[in-house]
PDB file of C-alpha atoms and ligand atoms in Angstrom:
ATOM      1  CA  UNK S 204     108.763 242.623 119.678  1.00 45.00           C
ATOM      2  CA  UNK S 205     104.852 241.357 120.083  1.00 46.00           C
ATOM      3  CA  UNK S 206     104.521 240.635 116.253  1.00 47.00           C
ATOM      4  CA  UNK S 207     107.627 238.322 116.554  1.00 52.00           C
ATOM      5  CA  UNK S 208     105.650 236.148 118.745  1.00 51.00           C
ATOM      6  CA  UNK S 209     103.632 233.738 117.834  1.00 52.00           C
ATOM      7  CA  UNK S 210      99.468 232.853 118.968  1.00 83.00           C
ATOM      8  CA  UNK S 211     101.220 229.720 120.598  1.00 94.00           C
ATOM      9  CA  UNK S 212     100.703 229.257 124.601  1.00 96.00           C
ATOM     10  CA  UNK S 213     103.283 228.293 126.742  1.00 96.00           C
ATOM     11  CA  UNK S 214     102.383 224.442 126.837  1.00 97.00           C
ATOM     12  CA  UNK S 215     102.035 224.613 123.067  1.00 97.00           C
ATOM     13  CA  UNK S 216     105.623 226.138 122.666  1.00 98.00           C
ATOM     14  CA  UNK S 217     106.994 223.286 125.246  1.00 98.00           C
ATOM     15  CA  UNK S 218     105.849 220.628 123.337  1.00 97.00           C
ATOM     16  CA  UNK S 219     106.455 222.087 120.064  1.00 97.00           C
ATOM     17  CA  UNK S 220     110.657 222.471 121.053  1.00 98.00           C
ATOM     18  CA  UNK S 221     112.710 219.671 119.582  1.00 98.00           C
ATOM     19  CA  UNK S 222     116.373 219.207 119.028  1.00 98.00           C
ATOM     20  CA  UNK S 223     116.615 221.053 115.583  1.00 98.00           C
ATOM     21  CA  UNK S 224     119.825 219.441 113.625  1.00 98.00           C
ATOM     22  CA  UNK S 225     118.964 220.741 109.920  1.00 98.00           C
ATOM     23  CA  UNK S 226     119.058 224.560 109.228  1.00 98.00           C
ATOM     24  CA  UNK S 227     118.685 226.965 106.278  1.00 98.00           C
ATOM     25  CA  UNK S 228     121.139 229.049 105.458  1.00 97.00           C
ATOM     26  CA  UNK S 229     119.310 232.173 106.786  1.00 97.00           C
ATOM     27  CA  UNK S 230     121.367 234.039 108.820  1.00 97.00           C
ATOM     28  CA  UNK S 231     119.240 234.404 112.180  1.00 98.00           C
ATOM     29  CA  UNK S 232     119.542 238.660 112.737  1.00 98.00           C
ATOM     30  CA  UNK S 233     121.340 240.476 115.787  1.00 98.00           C
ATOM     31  CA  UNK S 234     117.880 242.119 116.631  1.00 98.00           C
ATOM     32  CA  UNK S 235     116.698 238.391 117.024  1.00 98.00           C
ATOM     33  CA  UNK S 236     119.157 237.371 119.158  1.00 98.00           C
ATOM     34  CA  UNK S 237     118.743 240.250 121.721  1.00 98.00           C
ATOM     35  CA  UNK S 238     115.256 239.322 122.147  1.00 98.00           C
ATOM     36  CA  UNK S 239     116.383 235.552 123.132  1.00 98.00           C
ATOM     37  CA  UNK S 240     118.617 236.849 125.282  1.00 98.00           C
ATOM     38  CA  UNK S 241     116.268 239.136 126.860  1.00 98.00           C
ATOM     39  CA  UNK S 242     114.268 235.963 127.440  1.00 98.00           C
ATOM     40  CA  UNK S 243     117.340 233.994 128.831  1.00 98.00           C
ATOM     41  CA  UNK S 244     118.044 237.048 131.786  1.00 98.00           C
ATOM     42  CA  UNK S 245     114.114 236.761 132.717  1.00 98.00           C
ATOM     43  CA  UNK S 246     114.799 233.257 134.000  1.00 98.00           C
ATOM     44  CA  UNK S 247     114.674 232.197 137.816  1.00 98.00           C
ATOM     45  CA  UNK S 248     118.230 233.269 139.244  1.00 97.00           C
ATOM     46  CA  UNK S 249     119.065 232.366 142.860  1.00 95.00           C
ATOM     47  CA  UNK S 250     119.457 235.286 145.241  1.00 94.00           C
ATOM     48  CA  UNK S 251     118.657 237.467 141.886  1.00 96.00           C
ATOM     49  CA  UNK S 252     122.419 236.971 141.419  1.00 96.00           C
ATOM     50  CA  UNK S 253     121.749 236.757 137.402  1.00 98.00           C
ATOM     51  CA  UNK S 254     125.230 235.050 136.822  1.00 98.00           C
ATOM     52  CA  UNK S 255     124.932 234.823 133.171  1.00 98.00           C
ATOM     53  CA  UNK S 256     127.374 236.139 130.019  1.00 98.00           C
ATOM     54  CA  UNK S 257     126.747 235.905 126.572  1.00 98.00           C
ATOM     55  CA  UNK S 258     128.950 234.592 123.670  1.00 98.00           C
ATOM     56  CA  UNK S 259     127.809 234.584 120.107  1.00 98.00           C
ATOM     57  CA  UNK S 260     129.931 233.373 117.037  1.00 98.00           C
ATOM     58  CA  UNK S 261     127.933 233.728 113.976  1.00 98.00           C
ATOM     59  CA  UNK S 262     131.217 233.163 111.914  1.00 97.00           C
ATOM     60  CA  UNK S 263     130.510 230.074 110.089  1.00 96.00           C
ATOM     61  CA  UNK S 264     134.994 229.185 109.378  1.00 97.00           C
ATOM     62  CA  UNK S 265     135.147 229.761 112.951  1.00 98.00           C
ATOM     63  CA  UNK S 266     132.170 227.845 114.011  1.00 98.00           C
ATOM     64  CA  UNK S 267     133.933 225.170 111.454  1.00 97.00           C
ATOM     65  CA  UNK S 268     137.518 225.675 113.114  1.00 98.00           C
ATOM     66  CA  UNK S 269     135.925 225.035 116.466  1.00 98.00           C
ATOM     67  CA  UNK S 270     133.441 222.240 115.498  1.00 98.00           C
ATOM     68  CA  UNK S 271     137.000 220.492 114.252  1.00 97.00           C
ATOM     69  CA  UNK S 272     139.173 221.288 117.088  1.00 97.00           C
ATOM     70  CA  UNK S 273     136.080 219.875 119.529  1.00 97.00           C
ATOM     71  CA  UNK S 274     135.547 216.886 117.412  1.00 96.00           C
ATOM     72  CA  UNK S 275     138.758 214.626 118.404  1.00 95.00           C
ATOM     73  CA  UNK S 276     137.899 215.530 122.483  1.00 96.00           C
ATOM     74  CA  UNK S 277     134.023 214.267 121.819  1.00 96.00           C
ATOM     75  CA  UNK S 278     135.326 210.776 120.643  1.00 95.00           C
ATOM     76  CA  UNK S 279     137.791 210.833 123.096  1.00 95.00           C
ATOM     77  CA  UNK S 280     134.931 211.167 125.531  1.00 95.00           C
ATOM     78  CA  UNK S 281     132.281 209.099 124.182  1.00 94.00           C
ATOM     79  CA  UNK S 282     135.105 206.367 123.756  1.00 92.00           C
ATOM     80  CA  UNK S 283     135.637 206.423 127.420  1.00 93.00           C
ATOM     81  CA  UNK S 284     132.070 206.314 128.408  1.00 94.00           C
ATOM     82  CA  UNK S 285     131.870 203.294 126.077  1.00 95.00           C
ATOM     83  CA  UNK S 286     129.422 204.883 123.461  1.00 93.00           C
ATOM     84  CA  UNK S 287     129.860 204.634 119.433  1.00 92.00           C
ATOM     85  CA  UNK S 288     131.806 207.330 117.910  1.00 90.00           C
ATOM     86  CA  UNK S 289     130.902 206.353 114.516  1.00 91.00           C
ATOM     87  CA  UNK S 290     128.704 209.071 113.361  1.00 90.00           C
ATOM     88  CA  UNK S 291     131.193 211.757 114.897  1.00 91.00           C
ATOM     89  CA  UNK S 292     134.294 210.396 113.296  1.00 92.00           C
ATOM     90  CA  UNK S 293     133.014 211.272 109.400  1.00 93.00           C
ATOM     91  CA  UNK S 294     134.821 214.121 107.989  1.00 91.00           C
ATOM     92  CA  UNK S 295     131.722 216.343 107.309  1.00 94.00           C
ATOM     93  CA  UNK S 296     130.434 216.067 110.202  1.00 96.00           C
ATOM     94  CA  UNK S 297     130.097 219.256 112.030  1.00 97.00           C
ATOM     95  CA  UNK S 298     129.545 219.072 116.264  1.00 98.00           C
ATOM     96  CA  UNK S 299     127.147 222.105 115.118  1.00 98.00           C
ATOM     97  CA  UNK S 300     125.098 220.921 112.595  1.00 98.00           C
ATOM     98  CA  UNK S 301     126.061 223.633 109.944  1.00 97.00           C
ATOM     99  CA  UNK S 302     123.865 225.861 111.919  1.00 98.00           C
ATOM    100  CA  UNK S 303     125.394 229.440 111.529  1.00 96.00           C
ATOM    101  CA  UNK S 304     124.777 230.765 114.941  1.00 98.00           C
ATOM    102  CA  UNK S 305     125.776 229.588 118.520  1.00 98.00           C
ATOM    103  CA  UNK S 306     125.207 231.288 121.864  1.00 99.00           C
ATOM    104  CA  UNK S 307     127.376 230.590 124.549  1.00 99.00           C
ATOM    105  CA  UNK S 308     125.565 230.858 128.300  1.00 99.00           C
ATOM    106  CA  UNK S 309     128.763 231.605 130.407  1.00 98.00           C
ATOM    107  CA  UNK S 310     129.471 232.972 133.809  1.00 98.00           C
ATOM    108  CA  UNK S 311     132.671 233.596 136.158  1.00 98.00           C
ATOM    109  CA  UNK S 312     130.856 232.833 139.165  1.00 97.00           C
ATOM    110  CA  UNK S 313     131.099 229.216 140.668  1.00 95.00           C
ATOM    111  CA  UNK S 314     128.598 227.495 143.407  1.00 93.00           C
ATOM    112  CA  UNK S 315     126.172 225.709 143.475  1.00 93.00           C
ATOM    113  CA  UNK S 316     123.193 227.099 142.058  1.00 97.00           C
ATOM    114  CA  UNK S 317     125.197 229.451 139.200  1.00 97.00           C
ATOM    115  CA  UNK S 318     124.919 226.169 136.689  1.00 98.00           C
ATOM    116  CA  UNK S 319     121.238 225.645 137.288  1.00 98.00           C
ATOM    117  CA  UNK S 320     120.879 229.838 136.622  1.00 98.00           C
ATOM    118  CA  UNK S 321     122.093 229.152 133.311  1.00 98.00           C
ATOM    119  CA  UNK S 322     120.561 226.146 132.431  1.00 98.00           C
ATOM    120  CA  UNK S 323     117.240 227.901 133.302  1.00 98.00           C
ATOM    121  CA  UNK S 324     118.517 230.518 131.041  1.00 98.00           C
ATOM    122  CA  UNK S 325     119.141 228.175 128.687  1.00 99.00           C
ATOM    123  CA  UNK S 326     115.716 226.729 128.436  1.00 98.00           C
ATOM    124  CA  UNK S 327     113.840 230.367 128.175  1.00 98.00           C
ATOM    125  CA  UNK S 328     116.217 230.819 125.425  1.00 98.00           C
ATOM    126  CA  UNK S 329     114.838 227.712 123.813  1.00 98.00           C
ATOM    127  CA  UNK S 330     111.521 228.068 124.347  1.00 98.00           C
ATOM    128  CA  UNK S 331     111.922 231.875 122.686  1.00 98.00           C
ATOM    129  CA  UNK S 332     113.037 230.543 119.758  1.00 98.00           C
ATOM    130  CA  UNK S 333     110.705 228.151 119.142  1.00 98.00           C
ATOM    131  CA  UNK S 334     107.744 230.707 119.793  1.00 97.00           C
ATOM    132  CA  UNK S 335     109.511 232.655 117.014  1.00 97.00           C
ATOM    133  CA  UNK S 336     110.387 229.658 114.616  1.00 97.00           C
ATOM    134  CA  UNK S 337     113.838 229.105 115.149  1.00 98.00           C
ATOM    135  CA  UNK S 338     115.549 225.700 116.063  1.00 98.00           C
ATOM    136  CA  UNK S 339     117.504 225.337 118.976  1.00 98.00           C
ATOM    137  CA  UNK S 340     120.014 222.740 119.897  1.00 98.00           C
ATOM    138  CA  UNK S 341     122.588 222.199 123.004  1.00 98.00           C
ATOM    139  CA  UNK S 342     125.440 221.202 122.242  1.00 98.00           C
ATOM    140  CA  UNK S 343     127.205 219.494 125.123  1.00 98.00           C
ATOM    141  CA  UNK S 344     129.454 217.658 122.719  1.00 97.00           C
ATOM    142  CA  UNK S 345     131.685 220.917 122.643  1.00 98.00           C
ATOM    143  CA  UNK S 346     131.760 222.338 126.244  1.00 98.00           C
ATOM    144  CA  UNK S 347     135.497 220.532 126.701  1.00 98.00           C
ATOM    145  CA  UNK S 348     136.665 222.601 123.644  1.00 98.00           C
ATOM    146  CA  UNK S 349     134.755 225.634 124.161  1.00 98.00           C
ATOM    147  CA  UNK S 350     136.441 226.109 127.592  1.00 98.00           C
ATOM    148  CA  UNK S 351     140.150 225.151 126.090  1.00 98.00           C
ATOM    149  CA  UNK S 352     141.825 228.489 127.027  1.00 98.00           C
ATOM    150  CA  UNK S 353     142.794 228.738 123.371  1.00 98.00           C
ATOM    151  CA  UNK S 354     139.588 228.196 122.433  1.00 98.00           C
ATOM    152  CA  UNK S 355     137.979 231.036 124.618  1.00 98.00           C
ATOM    153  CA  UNK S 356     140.756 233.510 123.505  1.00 98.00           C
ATOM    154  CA  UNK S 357     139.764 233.204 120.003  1.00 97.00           C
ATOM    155  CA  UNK S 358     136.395 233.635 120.920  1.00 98.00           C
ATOM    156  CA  UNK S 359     137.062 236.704 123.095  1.00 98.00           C
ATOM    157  CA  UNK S 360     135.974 235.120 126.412  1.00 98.00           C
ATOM    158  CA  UNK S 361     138.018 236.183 129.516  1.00 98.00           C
ATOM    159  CA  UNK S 362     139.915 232.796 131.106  1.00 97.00           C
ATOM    160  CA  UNK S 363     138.006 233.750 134.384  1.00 98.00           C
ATOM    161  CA  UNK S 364     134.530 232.961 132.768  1.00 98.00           C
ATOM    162  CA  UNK S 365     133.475 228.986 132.127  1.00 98.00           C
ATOM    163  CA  UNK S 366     130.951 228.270 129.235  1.00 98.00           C
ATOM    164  CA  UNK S 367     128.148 226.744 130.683  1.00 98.00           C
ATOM    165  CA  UNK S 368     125.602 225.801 127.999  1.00 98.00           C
ATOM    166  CA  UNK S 369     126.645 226.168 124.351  1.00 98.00           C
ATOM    167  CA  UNK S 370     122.955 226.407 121.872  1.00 99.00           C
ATOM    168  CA  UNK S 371     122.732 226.626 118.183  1.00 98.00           C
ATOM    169  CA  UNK S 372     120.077 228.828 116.723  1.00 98.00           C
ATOM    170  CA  UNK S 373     119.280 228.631 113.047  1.00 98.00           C
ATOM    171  CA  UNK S 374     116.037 228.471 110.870  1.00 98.00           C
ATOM    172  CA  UNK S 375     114.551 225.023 110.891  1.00 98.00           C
ATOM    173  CA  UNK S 376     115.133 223.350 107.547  1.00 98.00           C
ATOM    174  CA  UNK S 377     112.373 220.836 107.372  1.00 97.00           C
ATOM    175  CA  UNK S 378     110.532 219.631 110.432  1.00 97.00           C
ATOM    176  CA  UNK S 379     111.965 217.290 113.344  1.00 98.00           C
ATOM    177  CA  UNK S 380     109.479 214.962 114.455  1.00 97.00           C
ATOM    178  CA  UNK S 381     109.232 215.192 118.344  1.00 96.00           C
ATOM    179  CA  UNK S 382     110.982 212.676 120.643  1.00 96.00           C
ATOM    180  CA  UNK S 383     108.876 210.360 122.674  1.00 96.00           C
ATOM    181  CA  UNK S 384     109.002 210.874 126.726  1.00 97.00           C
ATOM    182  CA  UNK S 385     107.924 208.679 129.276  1.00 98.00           C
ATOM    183  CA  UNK S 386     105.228 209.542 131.407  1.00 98.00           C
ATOM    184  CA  UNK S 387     106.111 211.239 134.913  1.00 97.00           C
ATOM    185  CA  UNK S 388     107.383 208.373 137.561  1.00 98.00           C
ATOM    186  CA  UNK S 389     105.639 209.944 140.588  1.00 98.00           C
ATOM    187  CA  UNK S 390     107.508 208.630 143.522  1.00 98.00           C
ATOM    188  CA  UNK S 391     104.765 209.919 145.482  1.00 98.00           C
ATOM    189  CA  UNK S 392     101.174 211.697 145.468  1.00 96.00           C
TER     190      UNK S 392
HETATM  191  C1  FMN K 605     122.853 218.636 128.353  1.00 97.23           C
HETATM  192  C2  FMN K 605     122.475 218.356 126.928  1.00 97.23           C
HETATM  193  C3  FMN K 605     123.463 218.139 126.000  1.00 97.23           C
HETATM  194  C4  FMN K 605     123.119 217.874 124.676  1.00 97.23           C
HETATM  195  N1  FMN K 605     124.120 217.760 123.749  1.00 97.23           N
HETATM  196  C5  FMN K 605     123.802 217.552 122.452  1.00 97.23           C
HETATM  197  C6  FMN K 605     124.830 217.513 121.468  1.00 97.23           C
HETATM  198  O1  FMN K 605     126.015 217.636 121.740  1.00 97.23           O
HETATM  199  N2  FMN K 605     124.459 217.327 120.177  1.00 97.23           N
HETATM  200  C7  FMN K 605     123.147 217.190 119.810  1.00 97.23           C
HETATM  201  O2  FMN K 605     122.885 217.041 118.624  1.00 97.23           O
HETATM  202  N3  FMN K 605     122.145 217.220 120.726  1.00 97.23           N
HETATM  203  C8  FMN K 605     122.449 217.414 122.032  1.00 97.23           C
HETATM  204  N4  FMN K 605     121.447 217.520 122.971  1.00 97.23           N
HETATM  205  C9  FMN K 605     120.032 217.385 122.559  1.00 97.23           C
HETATM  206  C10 FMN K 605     119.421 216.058 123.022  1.00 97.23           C
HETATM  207  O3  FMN K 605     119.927 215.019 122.226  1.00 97.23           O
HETATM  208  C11 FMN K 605     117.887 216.174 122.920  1.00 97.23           C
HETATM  209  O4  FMN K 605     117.447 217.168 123.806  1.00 97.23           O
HETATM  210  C12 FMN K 605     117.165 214.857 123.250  1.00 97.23           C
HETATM  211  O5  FMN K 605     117.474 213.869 122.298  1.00 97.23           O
HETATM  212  C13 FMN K 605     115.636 215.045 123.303  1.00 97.23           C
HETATM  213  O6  FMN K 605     115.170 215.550 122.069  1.00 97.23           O
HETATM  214  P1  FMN K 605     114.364 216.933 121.990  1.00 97.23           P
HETATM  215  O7  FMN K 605     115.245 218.016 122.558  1.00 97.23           O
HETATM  216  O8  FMN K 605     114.069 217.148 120.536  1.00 97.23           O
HETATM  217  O9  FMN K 605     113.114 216.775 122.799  1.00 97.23           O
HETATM  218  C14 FMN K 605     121.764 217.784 124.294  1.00 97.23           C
HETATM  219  C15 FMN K 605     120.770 218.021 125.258  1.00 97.23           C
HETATM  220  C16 FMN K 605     121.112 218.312 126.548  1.00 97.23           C
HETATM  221  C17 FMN K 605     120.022 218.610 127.546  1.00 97.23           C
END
Protein backbone atom coordinates (compact mmCIF):
# COMPACT_ATOMS: atom_id res chain seq x y z
CA UNK A 1 0.00 0.00 0.00
CA UNK A 2 3.08 2.60 0.91
CA UNK A 3 4.37 2.61 -2.78
CA UNK A 4 0.82 3.71 -3.89
CA UNK A 5 1.33 6.83 -2.02
CA UNK A 6 2.78 9.56 -3.10
CA UNK A 7 5.97 12.04 -1.35
CA UNK A 8 3.00 14.63 -1.15
CA UNK A 9 2.10 16.03 2.56
CA UNK A 10 -1.18 16.44 3.67
CA UNK A 11 -1.46 20.30 2.86
CA UNK A 12 0.08 19.52 -0.52
CA UNK A 13 -2.64 16.79 -1.27
CA UNK A 14 -5.48 19.44 -0.02
CA UNK A 15 -4.57 21.90 -2.30
CA UNK A 16 -3.70 19.70 -5.06
CA UNK A 17 -7.73 18.08 -4.99
CA UNK A 18 -9.91 19.64 -7.64
CA UNK A 19 -13.19 18.68 -9.13
CA UNK A 20 -11.83 16.22 -11.86
CA UNK A 21 -14.59 16.19 -14.88
CA UNK A 22 -12.29 14.56 -17.75
CA UNK A 23 -11.10 10.89 -17.31
CA UNK A 24 -9.18 8.23 -19.27
CA UNK A 25 -10.58 5.30 -19.99
CA UNK A 26 -8.46 3.34 -17.43
CA UNK A 27 -10.45 1.32 -15.47
CA UNK A 28 -9.46 2.40 -11.76
CA UNK A 29 -8.73 -1.50 -10.08
CA UNK A 30 -10.82 -3.18 -7.13
CA UNK A 31 -7.48 -3.31 -5.07
CA UNK A 32 -7.56 0.59 -5.52
CA UNK A 33 -10.74 1.10 -4.40
CA UNK A 34 -10.37 -0.88 -1.09
CA UNK A 35 -7.58 1.26 -0.16
CA UNK A 36 -9.96 4.52 -0.59
CA UNK A 37 -12.30 2.99 1.27
CA UNK A 38 -10.02 2.02 3.94
CA UNK A 39 -9.26 5.74 4.02
CA UNK A 40 -13.03 6.76 4.03
CA UNK A 41 -13.75 4.30 7.50
CA UNK A 42 -10.55 6.12 9.19
CA UNK A 43 -12.54 9.35 9.21
CA UNK A 44 -13.91 11.12 12.47
CA UNK A 45 -17.29 9.19 13.29
CA UNK A 46 -19.42 10.45 16.20
CA UNK A 47 -19.71 8.11 19.17
CA UNK A 48 -17.34 5.72 16.86
CA UNK A 49 -20.75 4.78 15.42
CA UNK A 50 -18.95 4.40 11.78
CA UNK A 51 -22.40 4.64 9.95
CA UNK A 52 -21.06 4.23 6.56
CA UNK A 53 -21.93 1.54 3.45
CA UNK A 54 -20.35 1.29 0.32
CA UNK A 55 -21.82 1.15 -3.26
CA UNK A 56 -19.67 0.84 -6.31
CA UNK A 57 -20.98 0.60 -10.00
CA UNK A 58 -18.11 0.36 -12.28
CA UNK A 59 -20.61 -0.68 -15.12
CA UNK A 60 -20.26 2.04 -17.55
CA UNK A 61 -24.36 1.15 -19.50
CA UNK A 62 -25.45 1.28 -16.05
CA UNK A 63 -23.60 4.28 -14.93
CA UNK A 64 -25.15 5.61 -18.49
CA UNK A 65 -28.79 4.24 -17.62
CA UNK A 66 -28.56 6.05 -14.33
CA UNK A 67 -26.77 9.28 -15.46
CA UNK A 68 -30.10 9.39 -17.95
CA UNK A 69 -32.74 8.48 -15.58
CA UNK A 70 -31.08 11.33 -13.01
CA UNK A 71 -30.76 13.83 -15.72
CA UNK A 72 -34.62 14.99 -16.19
CA UNK A 73 -34.86 15.27 -11.94
CA UNK A 74 -31.48 17.64 -12.03
CA UNK A 75 -33.26 20.15 -14.44
CA UNK A 76 -36.25 19.73 -12.71
CA UNK A 77 -34.31 20.91 -9.69
CA UNK A 78 -32.06 23.45 -10.93
CA UNK A 79 -35.25 24.89 -12.77
CA UNK A 80 -36.86 25.39 -9.47
CA UNK A 81 -33.95 26.92 -7.76
CA UNK A 82 -33.88 29.29 -10.76
CA UNK A 83 -30.40 28.16 -12.17
CA UNK A 84 -29.61 27.44 -16.08
CA UNK A 85 -30.16 23.99 -17.16
CA UNK A 86 -28.55 24.52 -20.39
CA UNK A 87 -25.44 22.56 -20.17
CA UNK A 88 -27.44 19.54 -18.54
CA UNK A 89 -30.14 19.39 -21.14
CA UNK A 90 -27.52 18.26 -24.21
CA UNK A 91 -27.94 14.74 -25.11
CA UNK A 92 -24.29 13.64 -24.38
CA UNK A 93 -24.10 14.92 -21.48
CA UNK A 94 -23.48 12.48 -18.78
CA UNK A 95 -24.35 13.68 -14.77
CA UNK A 96 -20.97 11.51 -14.41
CA UNK A 97 -18.65 12.80 -16.62
CA UNK A 98 -17.95 9.45 -18.52
CA UNK A 99 -15.95 8.57 -15.54
CA UNK A 100 -16.23 4.68 -15.22
CA UNK A 101 -16.36 4.36 -11.52
CA UNK A 102 -18.71 5.81 -8.76
CA UNK A 103 -18.77 5.11 -5.03
CA UNK A 104 -21.77 5.54 -3.24
CA UNK A 105 -21.22 6.67 0.74
CA UNK A 106 -24.57 5.29 2.18
CA UNK A 107 -25.90 4.47 5.57
CA UNK A 108 -29.36 3.26 7.20
CA UNK A 109 -28.86 5.19 10.19
CA UNK A 110 -30.55 8.72 10.48
CA UNK A 111 -29.61 11.71 13.10
CA UNK A 112 -27.92 14.20 13.21
CA UNK A 113 -24.38 13.68 12.98
CA UNK A 114 -24.66 10.26 10.54
CA UNK A 115 -24.54 12.86 7.32
CA UNK A 116 -21.52 14.74 8.58
CA UNK A 117 -19.83 10.89 9.25
CA UNK A 118 -20.09 10.44 5.70
CA UNK A 119 -19.25 13.55 4.36
CA UNK A 120 -16.02 13.27 6.44
CA UNK A 121 -15.75 9.97 4.81
CA UNK A 122 -16.24 11.43 1.80
CA UNK A 123 -13.45 13.90 1.94
CA UNK A 124 -10.65 11.16 3.18
CA UNK A 125 -11.83 9.38 0.21
CA UNK A 126 -10.94 12.38 -1.87
CA UNK A 127 -7.99 13.31 -0.51
CA UNK A 128 -6.78 9.35 -1.04
CA UNK A 129 -7.25 9.60 -4.41
CA UNK A 130 -5.60 12.48 -5.13
CA UNK A 131 -2.41 11.30 -3.11
CA UNK A 132 -2.61 8.34 -5.53
CA UNK A 133 -3.49 10.31 -8.83
CA UNK A 134 -6.94 9.72 -9.29
CA UNK A 135 -9.73 12.43 -9.82
CA UNK A 136 -12.51 12.66 -7.67
CA UNK A 137 -15.80 14.36 -8.14
CA UNK A 138 -19.25 14.58 -6.00
CA UNK A 139 -21.89 14.35 -7.66
CA UNK A 140 -24.86 15.88 -5.88
CA UNK A 141 -26.66 16.30 -9.16
CA UNK A 142 -27.77 12.52 -8.80
CA UNK A 143 -28.56 11.91 -5.06
CA UNK A 144 -32.60 12.36 -6.02
CA UNK A 145 -32.14 9.45 -8.53
CA UNK A 146 -29.73 7.44 -6.73
CA UNK A 147 -32.20 7.10 -3.80
CA UNK A 148 -35.36 6.39 -6.32
CA UNK A 149 -36.26 2.94 -4.87
CA UNK A 150 -35.93 1.65 -8.42
CA UNK A 151 -32.87 3.07 -8.71
CA UNK A 152 -31.30 1.46 -5.49
CA UNK A 153 -32.80 -1.99 -6.44
CA UNK A 154 -30.89 -2.07 -9.56
CA UNK A 155 -27.99 -1.11 -7.81
CA UNK A 156 -28.43 -3.72 -5.05
CA UNK A 157 -28.91 -1.23 -2.18
CA UNK A 158 -31.44 -2.29 0.54
CA UNK A 159 -34.60 0.47 0.60
CA UNK A 160 -33.62 0.91 4.37
CA UNK A 161 -30.17 2.52 3.44
CA UNK A 162 -30.12 6.40 1.93
CA UNK A 163 -27.12 7.36 -0.38
CA UNK A 164 -25.44 10.02 1.17
CA UNK A 165 -22.55 11.23 -1.01
CA UNK A 166 -22.26 9.80 -4.54
CA UNK A 167 -18.07 10.37 -5.92
CA UNK A 168 -16.66 9.51 -9.24
CA UNK A 169 -13.18 8.12 -9.34
CA UNK A 170 -11.37 7.85 -12.63
CA UNK A 171 -7.79 8.68 -13.95
CA UNK A 172 -7.39 12.36 -14.59
CA UNK A 173 -7.35 13.03 -18.32
CA UNK A 174 -5.48 16.26 -18.57
CA UNK A 175 -5.09 18.61 -15.65
CA UNK A 176 -7.95 20.84 -13.96
CA UNK A 177 -6.68 24.06 -13.03
CA UNK A 178 -7.60 24.71 -9.29
CA UNK A 179 -10.60 26.86 -8.28
CA UNK A 180 -9.96 30.12 -6.58
CA UNK A 181 -11.20 30.42 -2.70
CA UNK A 182 -11.62 33.31 -0.72
CA UNK A 183 -9.59 33.88 2.13
CA UNK A 184 -11.01 32.72 5.68
CA UNK A 185 -13.79 35.43 7.02
CA UNK A 186 -12.71 35.20 10.68
CA UNK A 187 -15.69 36.34 12.60
CA UNK A 188 -13.45 36.51 15.43
CA UNK A 189 -9.69 36.12 16.75
C1 LIG B 1 -22.15 18.82 -2.13
C2 LIG B 1 -21.44 18.92 -3.44
C3 LIG B 1 -22.11 18.59 -4.60
C4 LIG B 1 -21.45 18.69 -5.83
N1 LIG B 1 -22.11 18.26 -6.95
C5 LIG B 1 -21.47 18.31 -8.14
C6 LIG B 1 -22.11 17.79 -9.30
O1 LIG B 1 -23.24 17.32 -9.29
N2 LIG B 1 -21.42 17.83 -10.47
C7 LIG B 1 -20.15 18.34 -10.55
O2 LIG B 1 -19.59 18.33 -11.64
N3 LIG B 1 -19.52 18.84 -9.46
C8 LIG B 1 -20.15 18.82 -8.26
N4 LIG B 1 -19.50 19.26 -7.13
C9 LIG B 1 -18.12 19.79 -7.22
C10 LIG B 1 -18.08 21.31 -7.04
O3 LIG B 1 -18.58 21.93 -8.19
C11 LIG B 1 -16.62 21.72 -6.75
O4 LIG B 1 -16.22 21.13 -5.53
C12 LIG B 1 -16.43 23.24 -6.65
O5 LIG B 1 -16.69 23.85 -7.90
C13 LIG B 1 -15.01 23.61 -6.20
O6 LIG B 1 -14.06 23.06 -7.09
P1 LIG B 1 -12.92 22.06 -6.58
O7 LIG B 1 -13.60 20.87 -5.94
O8 LIG B 1 -12.14 21.67 -7.80
O9 LIG B 1 -12.08 22.80 -5.59
C14 LIG B 1 -20.13 19.17 -5.90
C15 LIG B 1 -19.46 19.49 -4.70
C16 LIG B 1 -20.09 19.36 -3.50
C17 LIG B 1 -19.33 19.67 -2.23
Amino acid sequence: MRNMHTEMTIFEVILARRSVRNFTSQAVGLDIIRILLEAAVHAPTVLHDEPWSFAIIRDKQQLKDISDSAKPMFIHELGKAGHATDHVTKPDFNIFHNANTLILICSEQTGPFIVANCWLAAENLMLAACAMKLGSCVIGAALTALNRSEIKHKLNIPDKFSVIVPIIVGYPDGDTPPSPRRKPFILTC
